[in-house]
Coordinates of C-alpha atoms in Angstrom, one line a residue:
Chain G
M764 CA 1.2 -41.3 155.1
T765 CA -1.6 -42.5 152.9
G766 CA -0.3 -44.7 150.3
L767 CA -1.8 -46.0 147.1
E768 CA -2.1 -49.7 146.1
F769 CA 0.4 -49.5 143.3
E770 CA 3.0 -47.9 145.5
K771 CA 3.0 -50.8 148.0
P772 CA 6.3 -52.3 146.9
V773 CA 8.0 -48.9 147.6
R774 CA 6.4 -48.7 151.0
D775 CA 7.4 -52.2 151.8
L776 CA 11.0 -51.5 151.0
Q777 CA 11.1 -48.2 152.8
E778 CA 9.8 -50.1 155.9
K779 CA 12.4 -52.7 155.6
I780 CA 15.1 -50.0 155.3
A781 CA 13.8 -48.2 158.3
E782 CA 13.9 -51.5 160.3
L783 CA 17.4 -52.3 159.3
K784 CA 18.5 -48.8 160.3
K785 CA 16.8 -49.1 163.7
F786 CA 18.6 -52.5 164.1
T787 CA 22.0 -51.0 163.2
S788 CA 21.6 -48.3 165.7
T789 CA 20.7 -50.6 168.6
S790 CA 22.9 -53.6 168.1
E791 CA 26.6 -54.4 167.6
V792 CA 26.0 -55.6 164.0
D793 CA 26.9 -53.1 161.3
L794 CA 24.4 -53.3 158.3
S795 CA 25.2 -50.0 156.6
D796 CA 26.5 -51.8 153.4
E797 CA 23.2 -53.7 153.2
I798 CA 21.3 -50.5 153.9
E799 CA 23.1 -48.8 151.1
K800 CA 22.4 -51.5 148.6
L801 CA 18.7 -51.4 149.7
E802 CA 18.5 -47.7 149.3
L803 CA 19.8 -48.0 145.7
R804 CA 17.3 -50.6 145.0
L805 CA 14.7 -48.3 146.3
K806 CA 15.6 -45.6 144.1
K807 CA 15.4 -47.9 141.1
L808 CA 12.1 -49.4 142.3
E809 CA 10.6 -45.8 142.6
D810 CA 11.9 -45.1 139.1
D811 CA 10.2 -48.1 137.8
I812 CA 6.9 -47.5 139.5
Y813 CA 6.4 -43.8 139.1
N814 CA 7.7 -44.0 135.4
S815 CA 5.3 -46.6 134.4
M816 CA 2.0 -45.5 136.0
T817 CA -1.1 -46.8 134.4
P818 CA -4.1 -44.5 133.8
W819 CA -5.8 -46.0 136.7
D820 CA -2.8 -45.4 139.0
R821 CA -3.1 -41.7 137.9
V822 CA -6.8 -41.6 138.6
Q823 CA -5.9 -42.8 142.2
M824 CA -3.3 -40.1 142.5
A825 CA -5.6 -37.4 141.2
R826 CA -8.1 -38.3 143.9
H827 CA -5.6 -38.7 146.6
P828 CA -7.1 -37.3 149.9
N829 CA -3.9 -35.3 150.5
R830 CA -3.6 -33.9 147.1
P831 CA -3.0 -30.2 147.3
T832 CA -6.1 -28.1 146.6
T833 CA -6.7 -24.7 144.9
L834 CA -6.4 -22.8 148.1
D835 CA -3.0 -24.7 148.8
Y836 CA -1.6 -23.6 145.5
I837 CA -2.9 -20.1 145.8
S838 CA -1.1 -19.6 149.1
Y839 CA 2.2 -20.6 147.5
L840 CA 1.8 -19.0 144.0
F841 CA 0.1 -15.7 144.7
E842 CA 0.6 -12.7 146.9
G843 CA -2.2 -11.0 148.8
F844 CA -5.0 -13.3 147.6
F845 CA -8.2 -11.5 148.5
E846 CA -11.2 -13.9 148.3
L847 CA -14.5 -12.5 146.9
H848 CA -17.8 -13.9 147.4
G849 CA -21.3 -14.4 145.8
D850 CA -23.2 -14.4 142.6
R851 CA -25.3 -11.2 143.4
T852 CA -28.4 -13.3 142.6
Y853 CA -28.7 -16.3 144.8
G854 CA -25.7 -17.1 147.1
D855 CA -22.2 -17.9 147.6
D856 CA -21.1 -21.3 146.5
A857 CA -18.1 -22.6 148.6
A858 CA -17.3 -25.3 145.9
I859 CA -15.7 -22.4 143.9
V860 CA -13.2 -20.0 145.6
A861 CA -12.4 -16.8 143.6
G862 CA -10.5 -13.6 144.2
I863 CA -7.9 -11.1 143.2
A864 CA -4.1 -11.5 143.8
K865 CA -0.8 -10.5 142.5
Y866 CA 1.3 -12.9 140.5
H867 CA 4.9 -11.9 140.3
G868 CA 3.7 -8.3 140.7
Q869 CA 1.0 -8.7 138.0
P870 CA -2.6 -8.1 139.2
V871 CA -4.6 -11.4 138.3
T872 CA -8.0 -12.9 139.1
V873 CA -7.9 -16.4 140.4
I874 CA -10.8 -18.9 140.3
G875 CA -10.8 -22.6 141.2
H876 CA -12.9 -25.5 142.4
Q877 CA -12.3 -26.1 146.1
R878 CA -12.6 -29.5 147.6
G879 CA -12.7 -29.8 151.4
R880 CA -9.7 -31.3 153.3
D881 CA -11.8 -33.1 155.7
T882 CA -15.4 -34.4 155.9
K883 CA -16.8 -31.4 157.6
E884 CA -15.2 -29.0 155.0
N885 CA -16.2 -31.3 152.2
I886 CA -19.9 -31.1 153.2
Q887 CA -19.6 -27.4 153.2
R888 CA -18.1 -27.3 149.9
T889 CA -20.2 -30.1 148.5
F890 CA -17.0 -32.0 147.6
G891 CA -15.9 -29.4 145.1
M892 CA -18.9 -29.9 143.0
P893 CA -20.5 -26.6 142.2
H894 CA -24.0 -25.3 142.0
P895 CA -25.1 -22.8 139.3
E896 CA -24.3 -19.9 141.8
G897 CA -20.7 -21.0 141.9
Y898 CA -20.4 -20.8 138.1
R899 CA -22.1 -17.4 138.1
K900 CA -19.9 -16.1 140.8
A901 CA -16.8 -17.4 138.7
L902 CA -18.3 -15.5 135.6
R903 CA -19.1 -12.4 137.6
L904 CA -15.4 -12.1 138.6
M905 CA -14.2 -13.0 135.1
K906 CA -16.1 -10.1 133.7
Q907 CA -14.7 -7.9 136.5
A908 CA -11.2 -9.2 135.4
E909 CA -11.9 -8.2 131.8
K910 CA -13.1 -4.8 132.8
F911 CA -9.8 -4.2 134.7
N912 CA -7.7 -5.9 132.1
R913 CA -6.4 -8.6 134.5
P914 CA -5.4 -12.1 133.2
I915 CA -7.4 -15.0 134.6
I916 CA -6.1 -18.2 136.2
C917 CA -8.5 -21.0 136.6
L918 CA -7.6 -24.1 138.8
I919 CA -9.7 -27.1 137.8
D920 CA -10.4 -29.8 140.4
T921 CA -13.9 -31.2 140.4
K922 CA -15.6 -34.6 139.9
G923 CA -18.2 -32.6 138.1
A924 CA -21.1 -30.1 138.6
Y925 CA -23.3 -31.0 141.5
P926 CA -26.1 -33.4 140.6
G927 CA -29.0 -32.1 142.7
K928 CA -32.5 -30.9 142.5
A929 CA -31.9 -27.4 143.4
A930 CA -28.9 -27.2 141.0
E931 CA -31.2 -28.1 138.2
E932 CA -33.9 -25.9 139.2
R933 CA -31.5 -22.9 139.2
G934 CA -30.3 -23.8 135.8
Q935 CA -27.1 -26.0 136.0
S936 CA -27.0 -26.4 132.4
E937 CA -27.5 -22.7 131.6
A938 CA -24.7 -21.6 134.0
I939 CA -22.3 -23.9 132.5
A940 CA -23.2 -23.1 129.0
R941 CA -23.0 -19.4 129.8
N942 CA -19.5 -19.7 131.2
I943 CA -18.3 -21.6 128.1
F944 CA -19.9 -18.9 125.9
E945 CA -18.6 -15.9 127.8
M946 CA -15.0 -17.4 128.4
A947 CA -14.7 -17.8 124.8
G948 CA -15.0 -14.1 124.3
L949 CA -12.9 -12.7 127.1
T950 CA -10.4 -10.1 125.9
V951 CA -7.9 -10.9 128.7
P952 CA -5.7 -13.9 128.8
V953 CA -7.1 -17.0 130.4
I954 CA -5.0 -19.9 131.6
C955 CA -6.5 -23.1 132.9
V956 CA -4.7 -25.7 134.9
V957 CA -6.2 -29.1 135.9
I958 CA -4.7 -29.8 139.2
G959 CA -6.8 -32.9 140.3
E960 CA -9.9 -34.2 138.6
G961 CA -11.3 -32.5 135.6
G962 CA -14.8 -33.9 135.6
S963 CA -17.1 -33.1 132.5
G964 CA -19.0 -29.9 131.9
G965 CA -18.5 -28.9 135.6
A966 CA -14.7 -28.6 134.9
L967 CA -15.2 -27.1 131.4
A968 CA -17.2 -24.2 133.0
L969 CA -13.9 -22.9 134.2
G970 CA -11.8 -24.5 131.4
V971 CA -12.2 -22.3 128.2
G972 CA -9.0 -20.4 127.8
D973 CA -6.0 -19.6 125.9
R974 CA -3.8 -22.3 127.5
L975 CA -4.7 -25.6 129.1
F976 CA -2.1 -27.2 131.3
M977 CA -2.5 -30.4 133.3
L978 CA -0.5 -31.6 136.2
E979 CA 1.2 -34.9 135.4
N980 CA -1.2 -36.9 137.5
S981 CA -4.4 -35.2 136.9
T982 CA -7.2 -36.4 134.7
Y983 CA -9.8 -34.7 132.4
S984 CA -12.8 -36.6 131.1
V985 CA -16.2 -36.3 129.7
I986 CA -17.3 -38.7 132.5
S987 CA -15.8 -40.5 135.5
P988 CA -14.3 -43.9 134.6
E989 CA -16.9 -45.5 136.9
G990 CA -19.7 -43.7 135.2
A991 CA -18.4 -44.6 131.7
A992 CA -18.0 -48.3 132.6
A993 CA -21.6 -48.3 134.0
L994 CA -22.9 -46.6 130.9
L995 CA -20.9 -48.5 128.3
W996 CA -20.6 -51.9 129.6
K997 CA -23.2 -51.9 132.3
D998 CA -20.6 -52.7 134.9
A999 CA -19.0 -49.9 137.1
G1000 CA -16.3 -52.5 138.1
L1001 CA -14.8 -52.0 134.6
A1002 CA -13.6 -48.5 135.6
K1003 CA -10.0 -49.4 135.2
R1004 CA -10.6 -50.4 131.6
A1005 CA -12.6 -47.3 131.0
A1006 CA -9.8 -45.2 132.4
E1007 CA -7.4 -46.6 129.6
T1008 CA -10.0 -46.5 126.7
M1009 CA -11.4 -43.1 127.5
K1010 CA -7.9 -41.4 127.3
I1011 CA -8.2 -39.2 130.4
T1012 CA -4.6 -38.8 131.6
A1013 CA -2.4 -35.8 131.0
P1014 CA 0.0 -37.7 128.6
D1015 CA -3.0 -39.1 126.6
L1016 CA -4.6 -35.6 126.3
R1017 CA -1.2 -34.1 125.3
A1018 CA -1.1 -36.7 122.5
L1019 CA -4.7 -35.7 121.4
G1020 CA -3.6 -32.0 121.2
I1021 CA -6.0 -30.8 123.9
V1022 CA -3.5 -30.0 126.5
D1023 CA -0.7 -27.4 125.7
E1024 CA 1.7 -28.6 128.3
I1025 CA 2.2 -31.1 131.1
I1026 CA 3.4 -29.8 134.3
P1027 CA 5.6 -32.5 135.9
E1028 CA 4.8 -33.6 139.5
V1029 CA 7.0 -34.1 142.4
R1030 CA 8.1 -37.8 142.4
G1031 CA 5.4 -39.9 144.0
G1032 CA 2.7 -37.1 143.5
A1033 CA 1.9 -33.5 144.2
H1034 CA 0.8 -34.4 147.8
R1035 CA 4.4 -35.4 148.7
D1036 CA 5.5 -31.6 148.5
A1037 CA 2.9 -29.0 147.7
K1038 CA 5.3 -26.1 147.9
R1039 CA 7.6 -27.8 145.5
Q1040 CA 4.7 -28.6 143.3
A1041 CA 3.8 -24.9 143.3
E1042 CA 7.3 -24.1 142.0
L1043 CA 6.9 -26.6 139.2
M1044 CA 3.6 -24.8 138.2
D1045 CA 5.2 -21.4 138.4
E1046 CA 7.9 -22.4 135.9
V1047 CA 5.2 -23.1 133.3
L1048 CA 2.6 -20.4 134.3
K1049 CA 4.9 -17.5 134.4
P1050 CA 6.3 -17.6 130.8
A1051 CA 2.7 -18.4 129.5
I1052 CA 1.2 -15.3 131.1
K1053 CA 4.1 -13.1 130.0
Q1054 CA 3.7 -14.3 126.4
L1055 CA -0.2 -13.8 126.4
L1056 CA 0.1 -10.4 127.8
T1057 CA 1.9 -9.3 124.7
M1058 CA -1.0 -10.3 122.5
E1059 CA -3.7 -8.0 121.1
Q1060 CA -7.2 -8.4 122.6
T1061 CA -8.8 -9.3 119.3
S1062 CA -6.1 -11.7 118.3
L1063 CA -6.4 -13.3 121.7
V1064 CA -10.1 -14.0 121.1
D1065 CA -9.5 -15.2 117.5
Q1066 CA -6.7 -17.5 118.5
R1067 CA -8.8 -19.0 121.3
Y1068 CA -11.6 -19.6 118.7
E1069 CA -9.1 -21.3 116.3
K1070 CA -7.8 -23.4 119.0
Y1071 CA -11.2 -24.9 119.9
K1072 CA -12.3 -25.0 116.3
R1073 CA -9.4 -27.5 115.6
I1074 CA -10.5 -30.0 118.2
G1075 CA -12.2 -33.2 116.9
G1076 CA -11.5 -36.2 114.9
Y1077 CA -13.7 -36.8 111.8
A1078 CA -13.6 -37.9 108.1
E1079 CA -14.7 -35.6 105.3
Q1080 CA -15.8 -37.5 102.2
T1081 CA -14.5 -35.0 99.7
T1082 CA -11.0 -34.4 101.2
G1083 CA -10.4 -37.5 103.1
L1084 CA -9.3 -37.6 106.7
K1085 CA -9.1 -34.4 108.6
D1086 CA -7.6 -34.1 112.1
Chain D
M1415 CA -63.5 -74.2 148.7
A1416 CA -66.8 -73.7 150.3
I1417 CA -68.5 -77.0 151.8
K1418 CA -71.5 -76.9 149.7
N1419 CA -69.4 -77.0 146.7
M1420 CA -67.8 -80.2 147.8
F1421 CA -70.8 -82.1 146.8
T1422 CA -71.3 -80.7 143.5
K1423 CA -69.7 -82.4 140.6
Q1424 CA -66.7 -80.8 139.5
K1425 CA -66.7 -79.9 135.9
P1426 CA -63.4 -80.8 134.2
K1427 CA -61.4 -77.7 133.7
K1428 CA -61.3 -76.5 130.2
I1429 CA -57.8 -76.9 129.1
K1430 CA -56.5 -73.6 128.0
Y1431 CA -53.4 -73.2 125.8
A1432 CA -51.4 -70.3 126.6
T1433 CA -50.8 -68.1 123.6
I1434 CA -47.6 -66.0 123.7
P1435 CA -48.2 -62.8 121.9
S1436 CA -45.8 -62.0 119.3
E1437 CA -43.9 -58.8 119.5
A1438 CA -46.0 -57.1 117.0
A1439 CA -49.2 -58.1 118.5
K1440 CA -48.1 -56.7 121.9
Q1441 CA -48.3 -53.4 120.4
D1442 CA -52.0 -54.1 119.8
V1443 CA -51.9 -52.7 116.4
P1444 CA -50.5 -53.9 113.0
E1445 CA -47.1 -52.2 112.7
G1446 CA -46.9 -49.3 110.3
I1447 CA -50.7 -48.6 109.6
M1448 CA -51.5 -47.7 113.2
Q1449 CA -49.8 -46.5 116.2
K1450 CA -50.5 -46.4 119.9
C1451 CA -49.7 -43.3 122.0
P1452 CA -47.1 -44.3 124.6
K1453 CA -48.7 -41.9 127.1
C1454 CA -52.6 -42.1 126.8
K1455 CA -52.6 -45.5 124.8
K1456 CA -54.8 -43.9 122.0
I1457 CA -54.7 -45.8 118.8
M1458 CA -54.2 -43.7 115.6
Y1459 CA -53.5 -44.1 112.0
T1460 CA -49.9 -43.4 111.3
R1461 CA -50.6 -41.3 108.3
E1462 CA -53.1 -39.0 110.3
L1463 CA -50.4 -38.9 113.0
Q1464 CA -47.9 -37.7 110.4
K1465 CA -50.2 -35.1 109.2
N1466 CA -50.6 -33.9 112.7
L1467 CA -46.9 -33.4 113.0
H1468 CA -46.4 -36.6 115.1
V1469 CA -48.6 -35.1 118.0
C1470 CA -51.1 -37.4 119.7
F1471 CA -54.8 -36.4 118.9
G1472 CA -55.7 -37.6 122.4
C1473 CA -53.3 -36.1 124.8
G1474 CA -51.0 -33.9 122.9
Y1475 CA -47.9 -36.2 123.3
H1476 CA -45.1 -35.0 121.1
Y1477 CA -43.5 -38.1 119.5
P1478 CA -39.8 -37.7 118.6
M1479 CA -39.5 -36.2 115.1
R1480 CA -36.9 -37.1 112.6
A1481 CA -34.7 -34.3 111.3
H1482 CA -36.1 -34.5 107.7
E1483 CA -39.6 -34.4 108.9
R1484 CA -38.9 -31.3 110.8
I1485 CA -37.3 -29.7 107.7
K1486 CA -40.5 -30.5 105.7
S1487 CA -42.7 -29.2 108.5
L1488 CA -41.0 -25.9 108.9
L1489 CA -39.1 -24.7 105.9
D1490 CA -40.2 -23.3 102.7
E1491 CA -40.6 -26.0 100.3
G1492 CA -37.3 -26.7 98.3
S1493 CA -35.6 -23.9 100.2
F1494 CA -33.1 -26.2 102.2
R1495 CA -29.6 -26.6 101.2
E1496 CA -27.8 -29.2 103.2
L1497 CA -24.3 -28.5 104.4
D1498 CA -21.5 -30.9 105.2
A1499 CA -23.6 -34.0 104.7
G1500 CA -20.2 -35.9 103.9
L1501 CA -18.8 -35.5 107.5
S1502 CA -18.6 -38.8 109.4
T1503 CA -16.7 -40.0 112.5
A1504 CA -13.1 -41.2 112.2
N1505 CA -13.2 -43.0 115.7
P1506 CA -10.5 -40.7 117.0
L1507 CA -9.9 -42.7 120.1
Q1508 CA -9.9 -46.0 118.4
F1509 CA -12.8 -47.0 120.8
P1510 CA -13.7 -50.7 120.5
D1511 CA -16.9 -51.5 118.7
Y1512 CA -17.7 -47.9 118.0
E1513 CA -17.5 -48.2 114.2
E1514 CA -19.8 -51.0 114.1
K1515 CA -22.4 -49.1 116.1
I1516 CA -22.0 -46.1 113.8
A1517 CA -22.3 -48.3 110.8
A1518 CA -25.6 -50.0 112.2
D1519 CA -27.1 -46.6 113.0
R1520 CA -26.3 -45.3 109.6
K1521 CA -28.2 -48.2 108.1
K1522 CA -31.0 -47.8 110.5
T1523 CA -31.5 -44.0 110.0
G1524 CA -30.2 -43.2 106.6
L1525 CA -28.1 -40.5 108.2
N1526 CA -24.4 -40.0 108.4
E1527 CA -24.5 -38.6 111.9
A1528 CA -27.0 -37.5 114.6
I1529 CA -27.6 -34.0 113.0
V1530 CA -28.7 -32.4 109.8
T1531 CA -27.4 -28.7 109.0
G1532 CA -28.1 -26.4 106.3
V1533 CA -29.4 -23.1 105.1
G1534 CA -33.1 -22.5 104.2
S1535 CA -36.1 -20.3 104.8
I1536 CA -39.2 -20.0 106.7
D1537 CA -42.0 -17.9 105.1
G1538 CA -39.3 -16.3 102.9
Y1539 CA -36.9 -15.4 105.9
P1540 CA -33.5 -17.0 105.4
S1541 CA -31.8 -18.7 108.3
A1542 CA -29.1 -21.3 109.0
F1543 CA -30.5 -24.4 110.7
A1544 CA -29.4 -27.4 112.6
F1545 CA -31.7 -30.4 113.4
M1546 CA -30.6 -33.1 115.7
D1547 CA -32.0 -36.5 115.3
S1548 CA -32.2 -38.8 118.3
S1549 CA -32.6 -41.9 116.4
F1550 CA -29.0 -41.9 115.6
R1551 CA -26.8 -42.8 118.7
M1552 CA -29.5 -41.0 120.9
G1553 CA -28.5 -37.9 119.2
S1554 CA -25.2 -37.9 121.1
M1555 CA -22.5 -35.3 120.4
G1556 CA -19.2 -36.3 119.1
S1557 CA -16.7 -34.5 116.8
V1558 CA -19.0 -34.5 113.8
V1559 CA -22.0 -33.0 115.5
G1560 CA -19.7 -30.2 117.0
E1561 CA -18.1 -29.6 113.8
K1562 CA -21.4 -29.5 111.7
I1563 CA -22.9 -27.1 114.2
T1564 CA -19.9 -24.9 114.2
R1565 CA -19.8 -24.9 110.3
A1566 CA -23.4 -24.0 110.1
V1567 CA -23.0 -21.2 112.5
E1568 CA -20.0 -19.9 110.5
E1569 CA -22.2 -20.0 107.5
A1570 CA -24.7 -17.8 109.4
I1571 CA -22.0 -15.4 110.1
R1572 CA -20.9 -15.5 106.5
L1573 CA -24.3 -14.9 105.2
R1574 CA -25.5 -12.6 107.9
I1575 CA -28.5 -14.7 108.7
P1576 CA -29.9 -16.0 112.0
F1577 CA -29.2 -19.6 113.3
I1578 CA -31.9 -21.9 114.5
I1579 CA -31.2 -25.1 116.2
F1580 CA -33.6 -28.0 117.2
T1581 CA -31.9 -30.1 119.9
A1582 CA -32.5 -33.7 120.7
S1583 CA -29.6 -35.4 122.4
G1584 CA -28.6 -37.6 125.3
G1585 CA -25.5 -35.5 125.7
A1586 CA -21.8 -36.0 125.0
R1587 CA -20.8 -39.2 123.1
M1588 CA -18.9 -41.5 125.3
Q1589 CA -16.8 -43.2 122.6
E1590 CA -15.2 -39.9 121.7
G1591 CA -14.3 -39.1 125.3
V1592 CA -12.9 -35.7 126.1
L1593 CA -13.0 -34.8 122.3
S1594 CA -16.9 -34.9 122.8
L1595 CA -16.6 -32.6 125.8
M1596 CA -14.5 -30.1 123.9
Q1597 CA -17.2 -29.9 121.2
M1598 CA -19.2 -28.1 124.0
A1599 CA -16.4 -25.4 124.0
K1600 CA -16.2 -25.3 120.3
T1601 CA -19.9 -24.8 119.7
G1602 CA -20.2 -22.4 122.5
A1603 CA -17.3 -20.3 121.0
A1604 CA -19.1 -20.3 117.7
F1605 CA -22.3 -19.1 119.2
K1606 CA -20.4 -16.3 120.9
R1607 CA -18.9 -15.3 117.6
L1608 CA -22.2 -15.2 115.9
S1609 CA -23.8 -13.4 118.9
D1610 CA -21.0 -10.8 119.1
R1611 CA -21.8 -9.9 115.4
G1612 CA -25.4 -9.3 116.2
G1613 CA -26.7 -12.7 114.8
L1614 CA -30.0 -13.9 116.1
I1615 CA -29.8 -17.5 117.7
V1616 CA -32.8 -19.5 118.6
S1617 CA -32.7 -22.9 120.4
V1618 CA -35.6 -25.2 120.4
M1619 CA -35.1 -28.0 123.0
T1620 CA -37.0 -31.2 122.1
H1621 CA -37.1 -34.6 123.9
P1622 CA -34.6 -35.3 125.2
T1623 CA -32.0 -32.5 125.7
T1624 CA -29.7 -33.5 128.5
G1625 CA -26.0 -33.6 129.7
G1626 CA -23.4 -31.9 127.6
V1627 CA -25.8 -30.6 125.0
S1628 CA -28.1 -29.0 127.4
A1629 CA -25.0 -27.6 129.2
S1630 CA -23.8 -25.9 125.9
F1631 CA -25.4 -24.7 122.7
A1632 CA -29.0 -25.8 123.6
S1633 CA -29.0 -23.3 126.4
L1634 CA -27.3 -20.6 124.5
G1635 CA -30.1 -19.0 122.3
D1636 CA -31.2 -15.4 122.5
F1637 CA -34.5 -17.4 122.8
N1638 CA -34.6 -20.9 124.4
F1639 CA -37.8 -22.8 123.8
A1640 CA -38.9 -26.3 124.3
E1641 CA -41.5 -28.6 123.1
P1642 CA -44.3 -29.8 125.6
G1643 CA -43.2 -32.7 127.8
A1644 CA -39.5 -32.6 126.4
L1645 CA -37.0 -34.0 129.1
I1646 CA -34.4 -31.2 129.7
G1647 CA -31.7 -31.2 132.2
F1648 CA -28.0 -31.6 133.1
A1649 CA -27.7 -34.5 135.4
G1650 CA -29.7 -37.7 135.1
R1651 CA -32.7 -38.3 137.4
R1652 CA -31.2 -41.5 138.9
I1653 CA -27.9 -39.9 139.9
I1654 CA -29.7 -36.9 141.4
E1655 CA -32.0 -39.2 143.5
Q1656 CA -28.9 -41.2 144.6
T1657 CA -27.1 -38.1 145.7
I1658 CA -29.9 -36.2 147.5
R1659 CA -31.5 -39.4 148.7
E1660 CA -35.0 -38.4 147.9
K1661 CA -37.7 -39.0 145.3
L1662 CA -37.9 -36.4 142.6
P1663 CA -41.4 -35.2 141.5
E1664 CA -42.8 -36.7 138.5
D1665 CA -42.5 -33.7 136.2
F1666 CA -38.9 -32.9 137.3
Q1667 CA -36.9 -31.8 134.3
T1668 CA -39.8 -31.6 132.0
A1669 CA -40.2 -28.5 129.7
E1670 CA -43.0 -27.3 131.9
F1671 CA -41.0 -27.8 135.1
L1672 CA -38.2 -25.7 133.5
L1673 CA -40.6 -23.0 132.4
K1674 CA -41.9 -22.7 136.0
C1675 CA -38.2 -22.4 137.3
G1676 CA -37.6 -19.6 134.8
Q1677 CA -35.3 -21.5 132.6
L1678 CA -37.2 -21.2 129.4
D1679 CA -38.7 -18.3 127.2
A1680 CA -41.7 -20.5 126.3
V1681 CA -42.9 -23.9 125.7
L1682 CA -44.0 -24.1 122.2
H1683 CA -46.5 -26.7 120.8
R1684 CA -45.4 -28.1 117.5
S1685 CA -48.5 -26.8 115.8
E1686 CA -47.4 -23.2 116.5
M1687 CA -43.8 -23.7 115.9
K1688 CA -43.5 -22.4 112.5
E1689 CA -45.7 -19.3 113.1
K1690 CA -43.6 -18.3 116.2
L1691 CA -40.3 -18.9 114.4
S1692 CA -41.6 -16.9 111.5
F1693 CA -42.6 -14.1 113.8
L1694 CA -39.1 -14.0 115.4
L1695 CA -37.3 -14.0 112.0
D1696 CA -39.6 -11.1 111.0
I1697 CA -38.9 -9.0 114.1
H1698 CA -35.1 -9.5 113.7
Q1699 CA -34.9 -8.5 110.1
T1700 CA -34.1 -5.0 111.4
G1701 CA -31.0 -5.2 113.6
G1702 CA -29.9 -8.6 114.6
G1703 CA -29.0 -10.9 111.9
E1704 CA -29.3 -8.3 109.2
R1705 CA -27.0 -5.8 110.7

């Protein structure tokens, strides 16, 4: 199992318990009392460590190589997912997967960033960093969902839009901007869930909706902590500090009022049990979709507008501080 | 040293004292009165340059233009009514040193923030306007910029008039973190609202228009224009070069490059800006904003 640095004490203790267990089974000495004590200590240690994760710990968790991806969650959450391809103009971007499926019997359109699960797949999917055709495919299928009155579920998991020459030539900016613009006006419910990293405009291009949920150990930011540190303090090594200052974790964003609800994670991170994690997502998604489906189309769009209109912190000379 | 020179008397070398040019002298011209074009090095009178809308007489280089100068150069005299001048940042993330930086830029620019918004007219055609000013925090977009644009768009909806924006921005403002990112969604949603009501939207991208600003409202006009030579793009040149491991062409992400790629309706020289905007406003009097 791939472990993270802050989890080392847990791993050490687990190894020690395993050792003692092995020793007990092969020798005359009975250490079961000792083992029991250690297991209690392990539980307490896990509580301590996983309940006091720093923003940087969460960044590591969000980037964990084994963290479940969009396709993993799709396989657990939806029935009959039917993947659809292409933007009808240029190509098919494998950094975004999209298709139709059923969610508890309800037809839905599902769209998400897709990282690779190994190097080969990562190259094919450009590490989950989309080109304009990826965003345009997403938009095409969102418009299709609107036509057939299907709710849309977007799973966000990207370091950002792909920074490449071809991407710029084909209008990366315009593609992201267009998605934001069109998503603001969709007359069907849109639910967005950050499942890993939510990187900047590349994430937001699938992120304008009626509800924004975040997995407990996911991040959402205007720039990566490394990028922020390099830009602000000319030192990418200060990423840890940037992760704290920039407020990029689910709890921080909940406090800022940007995230509607945090989806709790399996203890030790979603990668420990993807199936159980999907169940935890289901518990939040299901009532949200049900509730949004009762709303009128126009009030849905108006409410979405008001939701974004409220975001921001500024002072107004005449009326004082407004939040 | 050549051999024949060994027999000639060496003249004592004249001692030269190094003179270190002052910062002002380095610019070759007295500050204020004259200016040197950063591109073709032509030296021009500042006042003449101002009259020429800050466009170099030699090579046509478009200098960055301050918001109030644009207003003066485009709008009917006395027609501009500024909106929300009192909005200022509240440092929502309590970001260290942020307030000091804002205070310094306020003093430097005489502006409250990186944008001036309002309502005015061009050749008698009314419109709402937003002018970004890159001399304030590189024109970066935080909560105030997002809110001012959104309110100006709402004013356009209320008055049933078009909305014209001049962008000049390095992108999202780091010190407001994800709140800056969300301004992309907020302004985008406001543009959609105006657009759905038939309102005309014109975006003129000036140097520079990059990152989160180019990836939101700047690219969302019914007409997307740019000034000659303006840098426009999503990702920065250096990061792209590092990612694709090749050198990018000199003109990459310039207005002309984007025009060639099909990303712009036209590149407009500053001298024709007013005339072209006036024509657009005229054409959209029936339908569009007046619907």
